[in-house]
PDB file of C-alpha atoms in Angstrom:
ATOM      1  CA  MET A  11      92.848 148.405  75.333  1.00  0.00           C
ATOM      2  CA  THR A  12      93.612 144.754  75.327  1.00  0.00           C
ATOM      3  CA  PRO A  13      91.023 142.058  76.231  1.00  0.00           C
ATOM      4  CA  PHE A  14      92.847 141.381  79.382  1.00  0.00           C
ATOM      5  CA  MET A  15      92.404 144.907  80.794  1.00  0.00           C
ATOM      6  CA  ARG A  16      89.468 146.658  81.948  1.00  0.00           C
ATOM      7  CA  ASP A  17      89.583 150.138  83.692  1.00  0.00           C
ATOM      8  CA  GLY A  18      93.446 149.918  83.508  1.00  0.00           C
ATOM      9  CA  GLN A  19      93.398 146.544  85.781  1.00  0.00           C
ATOM     10  CA  ALA A  20      94.716 143.626  84.718  1.00  0.00           C
ATOM     11  CA  THR A  21      91.828 140.851  84.528  1.00  0.00           C
ATOM     12  CA  ASP A  22      93.618 137.606  83.434  1.00  0.00           C
ATOM     13  CA  PRO A  23      91.123 135.132  85.145  1.00  0.00           C
ATOM     14  CA  SER A  24      93.886 132.417  85.582  1.00  0.00           C
ATOM     15  CA  ARG A  25      96.350 134.836  87.413  1.00  0.00           C
ATOM     16  CA  ARG A  26      93.462 136.027  89.808  1.00  0.00           C
ATOM     17  CA  ARG A  27      92.203 132.624  90.427  1.00  0.00           C
ATOM     18  CA  LEU A  28      95.780 131.403  91.290  1.00  0.00           C
ATOM     19  CA  LEU A  29      96.094 134.337  93.654  1.00  0.00           C
ATOM     20  CA  ARG A  30      92.883 133.692  95.225  1.00  0.00           C
ATOM     21  CA  SER A  31      93.174 130.361  95.830  1.00  0.00           C
ATOM     22  CA  GLY A  32      96.588 130.622  97.145  1.00  0.00           C
ATOM     23  CA  LEU A  33      95.571 133.436  99.632  1.00  0.00           C
ATOM     24  CA  LEU A  34      92.552 131.127 100.426  1.00  0.00           C
ATOM     25  CA  GLY A  35      94.971 128.148 100.846  1.00  0.00           C
ATOM     26  CA  THR A  36      97.410 130.061 103.321  1.00  0.00           C
ATOM     27  CA  LEU A  37      94.728 131.684 105.165  1.00  0.00           C
ATOM     28  CA  LEU A  38      93.042 128.190 105.680  1.00  0.00           C
ATOM     29  CA  LEU A  39      96.343 126.385 106.949  1.00  0.00           C
ATOM     30  CA  ALA A  40      97.398 129.392 109.040  1.00  0.00           C
ATOM     31  CA  GLY A  41      94.029 129.472 110.697  1.00  0.00           C
ATOM     32  CA  SER A  42      93.692 125.676 110.927  1.00  0.00           C
ATOM     33  CA  GLY A  43      97.438 125.627 112.515  1.00  0.00           C
ATOM     34  CA  THR A  44      96.117 128.196 115.134  1.00  0.00           C
ATOM     35  CA  LEU A  45      93.463 126.019 115.960  1.00  0.00           C
ATOM     36  CA  ALA A  46      95.462 122.861 116.094  1.00  0.00           C
ATOM     37  CA  SER A  47      98.066 124.577 118.383  1.00  0.00           C
ATOM     38  CA  LEU A  48      95.267 125.905 120.630  1.00  0.00           C
ATOM     39  CA  GLY A  49      94.241 122.509 121.445  1.00  0.00           C
ATOM     40  CA  GLY A  50      97.326 121.698 123.640  1.00  0.00           C
ATOM     41  CA  CYS A  51      98.839 125.481 124.071  1.00  0.00           C
ATOM     42  CA  SER A  52     101.538 124.611 126.633  1.00  0.00           C
ATOM     43  CA  ARG A  53     102.898 121.204 126.325  1.00  0.00           C
ATOM     44  CA  GLN A  54     103.499 118.600 124.063  1.00  0.00           C
ATOM     45  CA  PRO A  55     102.035 114.998 124.953  1.00  0.00           C
ATOM     46  CA  PRO A  56     104.735 112.592 125.655  1.00  0.00           C
ATOM     47  CA  ALA A  57     105.940 109.862 123.206  1.00  0.00           C
ATOM     48  CA  ALA A  58     104.023 106.433 122.887  1.00  0.00           C
ATOM     49  CA  THR A  59     105.266 103.791 124.940  1.00  0.00           C
ATOM     50  CA  GLY A  60     108.470 102.318 123.616  1.00  0.00           C
ATOM     51  CA  LEU A  61     109.042 105.294 121.277  1.00  0.00           C
ATOM     52  CA  GLN A  62     111.286 108.363 121.424  1.00  0.00           C
ATOM     53  CA  ARG A  63     109.293 111.009 119.202  1.00  0.00           C
ATOM     54  CA  LEU A  64     105.786 109.669 118.115  1.00  0.00           C
ATOM     55  CA  ARG A  65     102.762 110.410 119.958  1.00  0.00           C
ATOM     56  CA  ALA A  66     100.310 107.692 120.621  1.00  0.00           C
ATOM     57  CA  GLU A  67      97.815 109.669 118.204  1.00  0.00           C
ATOM     58  CA  ASP A  68     100.961 109.752 115.745  1.00  0.00           C
ATOM     59  CA  GLN A  69     101.328 105.990 116.097  1.00  0.00           C
ATOM     60  CA  ALA A  70      97.712 105.319 115.378  1.00  0.00           C
ATOM     61  CA  PHE A  71      97.702 107.647 112.004  1.00  0.00           C
ATOM     62  CA  PHE A  72     100.738 106.055 110.767  1.00  0.00           C
ATOM     63  CA  ALA A  73      99.407 102.521 111.525  1.00  0.00           C
ATOM     64  CA  ALA A  74      96.142 103.170 109.483  1.00  0.00           C
ATOM     65  CA  LEU A  75      98.454 105.096 106.913  1.00  0.00           C
ATOM     66  CA  TYR A  76     101.167 102.448 106.155  1.00  0.00           C
ATOM     67  CA  PRO A  77      99.006  99.487 105.008  1.00  0.00           C
ATOM     68  CA  VAL A  78      97.753 101.871 102.097  1.00  0.00           C
ATOM     69  CA  VAL A  79     101.177 103.075 101.216  1.00  0.00           C
ATOM     70  CA  LEU A  80     102.857  99.962 101.270  1.00  0.00           C
ATOM     71  CA  GLY A  81      99.996  97.595  99.810  1.00  0.00           C
ATOM     72  CA  SER A  82     101.275  94.256  98.644  1.00  0.00           C
ATOM     73  CA  SER A  83     104.807  94.986 100.029  1.00  0.00           C
ATOM     74  CA  LEU A  84     103.267  93.825 103.563  1.00  0.00           C
ATOM     75  CA  ALA A  85     102.984  90.035 104.325  1.00  0.00           C
ATOM     76  CA  PRO A  86      99.216  88.618 103.722  1.00  0.00           C
ATOM     77  CA  GLU A  87      99.179  86.820 106.970  1.00  0.00           C
ATOM     78  CA  SER A  88      97.943  89.060 109.798  1.00  0.00           C
ATOM     79  CA  ALA A  89     100.738  88.183 112.532  1.00  0.00           C
ATOM     80  CA  ARG A  90     103.549  88.758 110.306  1.00  0.00           C
ATOM     81  CA  ARG A  91     101.862  91.895 108.838  1.00  0.00           C
ATOM     82  CA  ASP A  92     101.355  93.252 112.317  1.00  0.00           C
ATOM     83  CA  ARG A  93     105.042  92.733 113.201  1.00  0.00           C
ATOM     84  CA  GLN A  94     105.973  94.305 110.051  1.00  0.00           C
ATOM     85  CA  LEU A  95     103.888  97.482 110.711  1.00  0.00           C
ATOM     86  CA  ALA A  96     105.244  97.727 114.229  1.00  0.00           C
ATOM     87  CA  GLU A  97     108.651  97.513 112.830  1.00  0.00           C
ATOM     88  CA  ALA A  98     107.963 100.239 110.272  1.00  0.00           C
ATOM     89  CA  ILE A  99     106.409 102.487 112.928  1.00  0.00           C
ATOM     90  CA  THR A 100     109.524 102.023 115.403  1.00  0.00           C
ATOM     91  CA  SER A 101     111.775 102.507 112.437  1.00  0.00           C
ATOM     92  CA  LEU A 102     110.118 105.782 111.443  1.00  0.00           C
ATOM     93  CA  ASP A 103     110.123 107.011 115.162  1.00  0.00           C
ATOM     94  CA  ARG A 104     114.068 106.296 115.186  1.00  0.00           C
ATOM     95  CA  PHE A 105     114.826 107.920 111.897  1.00  0.00           C
ATOM     96  CA  ILE A 106     112.345 111.259 113.092  1.00  0.00           C
ATOM     97  CA  ALA A 107     114.467 111.251 116.448  1.00  0.00           C
ATOM     98  CA  HIS A 108     117.465 111.536 114.194  1.00  0.00           C
ATOM     99  CA  ILE A 109     116.281 114.261 111.910  1.00  0.00           C
ATOM    100  CA  SER A 110     116.980 117.981 112.730  1.00  0.00           C
ATOM    101  CA  PRO A 111     114.855 119.728 115.411  1.00  0.00           C
ATOM    102  CA  ALA A 112     113.392 122.269 112.901  1.00  0.00           C
ATOM    103  CA  LEU A 113     112.260 119.406 110.634  1.00  0.00           C
ATOM    104  CA  GLN A 114     110.883 117.646 113.851  1.00  0.00           C
ATOM    105  CA  GLU A 115     108.891 120.725 114.372  1.00  0.00           C
ATOM    106  CA  GLN A 116     107.462 120.955 111.147  1.00  0.00           C
ATOM    107  CA  LEU A 117     106.577 117.257 111.308  1.00  0.00           C
ATOM    108  CA  THR A 118     104.877 118.019 114.576  1.00  0.00           C
ATOM    109  CA  GLN A 119     102.798 120.741 113.104  1.00  0.00           C
ATOM    110  CA  LEU A 120     101.740 118.819 110.126  1.00  0.00           C
ATOM    111  CA  LEU A 121     100.700 115.978 112.444  1.00  0.00           C
ATOM    112  CA  ASP A 122      98.998 118.265 115.006  1.00  0.00           C
ATOM    113  CA  LEU A 123      96.903 119.616 112.071  1.00  0.00           C
ATOM    114  CA  LEU A 124      95.836 115.864 110.990  1.00  0.00           C
ATOM    115  CA  HIS A 125      94.779 114.909 114.465  1.00  0.00           C
ATOM    116  CA  SER A 126      92.996 118.212 114.936  1.00  0.00           C
ATOM    117  CA  SER A 127      89.175 117.234 114.531  1.00  0.00           C
ATOM    118  CA  ALA A 128      88.385 120.830 113.402  1.00  0.00           C
ATOM    119  CA  THR A 129      90.822 120.540 110.610  1.00  0.00           C
ATOM    120  CA  ARG A 130      91.178 116.907 109.739  1.00  0.00           C
ATOM    121  CA  GLY A 131      87.932 116.485 107.875  1.00  0.00           C
ATOM    122  CA  LEU A 132      88.500 119.711 105.956  1.00  0.00           C
ATOM    123  CA  LEU A 133      91.920 119.020 104.662  1.00  0.00           C
ATOM    124  CA  THR A 134      91.720 115.394 104.177  1.00  0.00           C
ATOM    125  CA  GLY A 135      87.919 114.193 104.016  1.00  0.00           C
ATOM    126  CA  VAL A 136      88.461 111.842 106.932  1.00  0.00           C
ATOM    127  CA  TRP A 137      85.922 113.071 109.406  1.00  0.00           C
ATOM    128  CA  GLY A 138      86.400 110.484 111.944  1.00  0.00           C
ATOM    129  CA  GLY A 139      89.339 109.116 113.683  1.00  0.00           C
ATOM    130  CA  TRP A 140      92.452 107.796 111.391  1.00  0.00           C
ATOM    131  CA  SER A 141      92.012 104.186 113.028  1.00  0.00           C
ATOM    132  CA  SER A 142      88.347 103.927 111.748  1.00  0.00           C
ATOM    133  CA  ALA A 143      89.033 105.470 108.326  1.00  0.00           C
ATOM    134  CA  SER A 144      88.692 102.850 105.360  1.00  0.00           C
ATOM    135  CA  ASP A 145      91.531 102.321 102.999  1.00  0.00           C
ATOM    136  CA  GLU A 146      89.584 104.023 100.267  1.00  0.00           C
ATOM    137  CA  GLN A 147      89.289 107.129 102.429  1.00  0.00           C
ATOM    138  CA  LEU A 148      92.800 107.139 103.334  1.00  0.00           C
ATOM    139  CA  ASN A 149      93.775 106.503  99.720  1.00  0.00           C
ATOM    140  CA  ALA A 150      91.739 109.503  98.612  1.00  0.00           C
ATOM    141  CA  PHE A 151      93.085 111.547 101.579  1.00  0.00           C
ATOM    142  CA  LEU A 152      96.650 110.934 100.090  1.00  0.00           C
ATOM    143  CA  LEU A 153      95.465 111.313  96.250  1.00  0.00           C
ATOM    144  CA  ARG A 154      93.770 114.704  97.137  1.00  0.00           C
ATOM    145  CA  TRP A 155      97.020 115.940  98.815  1.00  0.00           C
ATOM    146  CA  ARG A 156      99.277 114.693  96.090  1.00  0.00           C
ATOM    147  CA  ASP A 157      97.059 116.354  93.188  1.00  0.00           C
ATOM    148  CA  SER A 158      96.309 119.562  95.264  1.00  0.00           C
ATOM    149  CA  SER A 159      96.414 122.835  93.714  1.00  0.00           C
ATOM    150  CA  LEU A 160      97.958 124.027  97.075  1.00  0.00           C
ATOM    151  CA  ALA A 161     101.700 123.537  97.126  1.00  0.00           C
ATOM    152  CA  THR A 162     101.457 123.353 101.016  1.00  0.00           C
ATOM    153  CA  LEU A 163      99.238 120.240 100.875  1.00  0.00           C
ATOM    154  CA  ARG A 164     101.590 118.648  98.104  1.00  0.00           C
ATOM    155  CA  MET A 165     104.662 119.241 100.252  1.00  0.00           C
ATOM    156  CA  GLY A 166     102.879 117.549 103.199  1.00  0.00           C
ATOM    157  CA  TYR A 167     102.109 114.569 100.961  1.00  0.00           C
ATOM    158  CA  SER A 168     105.611 114.449  99.991  1.00  0.00           C
ATOM    159  CA  GLN A 169     107.005 114.994 103.579  1.00  0.00           C
ATOM    160  CA  LEU A 170     104.689 112.116 104.732  1.00  0.00           C
ATOM    161  CA  MET A 171     105.515 109.861 102.015  1.00  0.00           C
ATOM    162  CA  GLN A 172     109.264 110.138 101.997  1.00  0.00           C
ATOM    163  CA  LEU A 173     109.601 109.522 105.553  1.00  0.00           C
ATOM    164  CA  MET A 174     107.502 106.542 105.694  1.00  0.00           C
ATOM    165  CA  VAL A 175     109.071 104.745 102.543  1.00  0.00           C
ATOM    166  CA  MET A 176     112.544 105.786 103.916  1.00  0.00           C
ATOM    167  CA  ALA A 177     111.661 104.327 107.349  1.00  0.00           C
ATOM    168  CA  TRP A 178     110.326 101.049 105.610  1.00  0.00           C
ATOM    169  CA  TYR A 179     113.436 100.332 103.793  1.00  0.00           C
ATOM    170  CA  LEU A 180     115.266 100.323 107.112  1.00  0.00           C
ATOM    171  CA  VAL A 181     112.953  97.406 108.073  1.00  0.00           C
ATOM    172  CA  PRO A 182     115.129  94.118 106.937  1.00  0.00           C
ATOM    173  CA  ASP A 183     111.727  92.650 105.980  1.00  0.00           C
ATOM    174  CA  SER A 184     111.477  94.964 103.164  1.00  0.00           C
ATOM    175  CA  TRP A 185     115.027  94.031 101.667  1.00  0.00           C
ATOM    176  CA  PRO A 186     114.006  90.998  99.638  1.00  0.00           C
ATOM    177  CA  ALA A 187     111.599  92.605  97.711  1.00  0.00           C
ATOM    178  CA  VAL A 188     114.167  94.912  96.540  1.00  0.00           C
ATOM    179  CA  GLY A 189     116.846  92.471  96.108  1.00  0.00           C
ATOM    180  CA  TYR A 190     119.029  93.734  98.964  1.00  0.00           C
ATOM    181  CA  PRO A 191     120.640  90.856 100.769  1.00  0.00           C
ATOM    182  CA  GLY A 192     121.565  93.130 103.802  1.00  0.00           C
ATOM    183  CA  PRO A 193     124.899  94.704 104.948  1.00  0.00           C
ATOM    184  CA  PRO A 194     127.879  92.929 103.710  1.00  0.00           C
ATOM    185  CA  TYR A 195     129.833  91.234 106.152  1.00  0.00           C
ATOM    186  CA  GLN A 196     127.627  92.299 109.065  1.00  0.00           C
ATOM    187  CA  ASP A 197     129.089  89.118 111.122  1.00  0.00           C
ATOM    188  CA  GLN A 198     132.518  90.720 111.060  1.00  0.00           C
ATOM    189  CA  LEU A 199     131.634  94.368 111.971  1.00  0.00           C
ATOM    190  CA  ILE A 200     133.677  95.566 115.127  1.00  0.00           C
ATOM    191  CA  THR A 201     130.918  98.011 116.156  1.00  0.00           C
ATOM    192  CA  SER A 202     127.300  97.307 116.041  1.00  0.00           C
ATOM    193  CA  PRO A 203     125.476  98.872 112.993  1.00  0.00           C
ATOM    194  CA  ASN A 204     123.489 102.257 113.526  1.00  0.00           C
ATOM    195  CA  HIS A 205     120.718 101.314 110.911  1.00  0.00           C
ATOM    196  CA  TYR A 206     121.267 104.581 109.413  1.00  0.00           C
TER     197      TYR A 206
END
């Protein structure tokens, strides 16, 4: 009898813990996804004014999250900073409108989960609304998901970060910081650029 066997059953504590936490995470996300979908069973809220895909609550979520993600990349003066945030959200919306319907649906499910008051606090540590969350709370949420033992939360973090950063670098205001002068010969283009 090996030290990892008891009554003929494997007792590897790390394997058991891994299986238990994986099952718990799956049940938590499946249950919270079900709860989130029950909030608006049959119809999807329309996109926010001036946007194609993002809803008003999505817009508020990204408006709260972008300053934490971009940090000093945003302008220090508030008028320019507000314009940059608006451009980043519009760029994100355009980008999302051009991804596959399957990815759009996955993102919508993730955002529904983050907007549901029943799941937001448990999954993110942000118990109030996104617009009232402090930068410290938002940063803690991002770190919590990035470093989570649950692959689903790490994937959610990765999806949010990749979309936000890609959309940010479509904004011309972000180009000087990375040394990109802009599209070459833009004044000689026959067709207007599609920005993708």
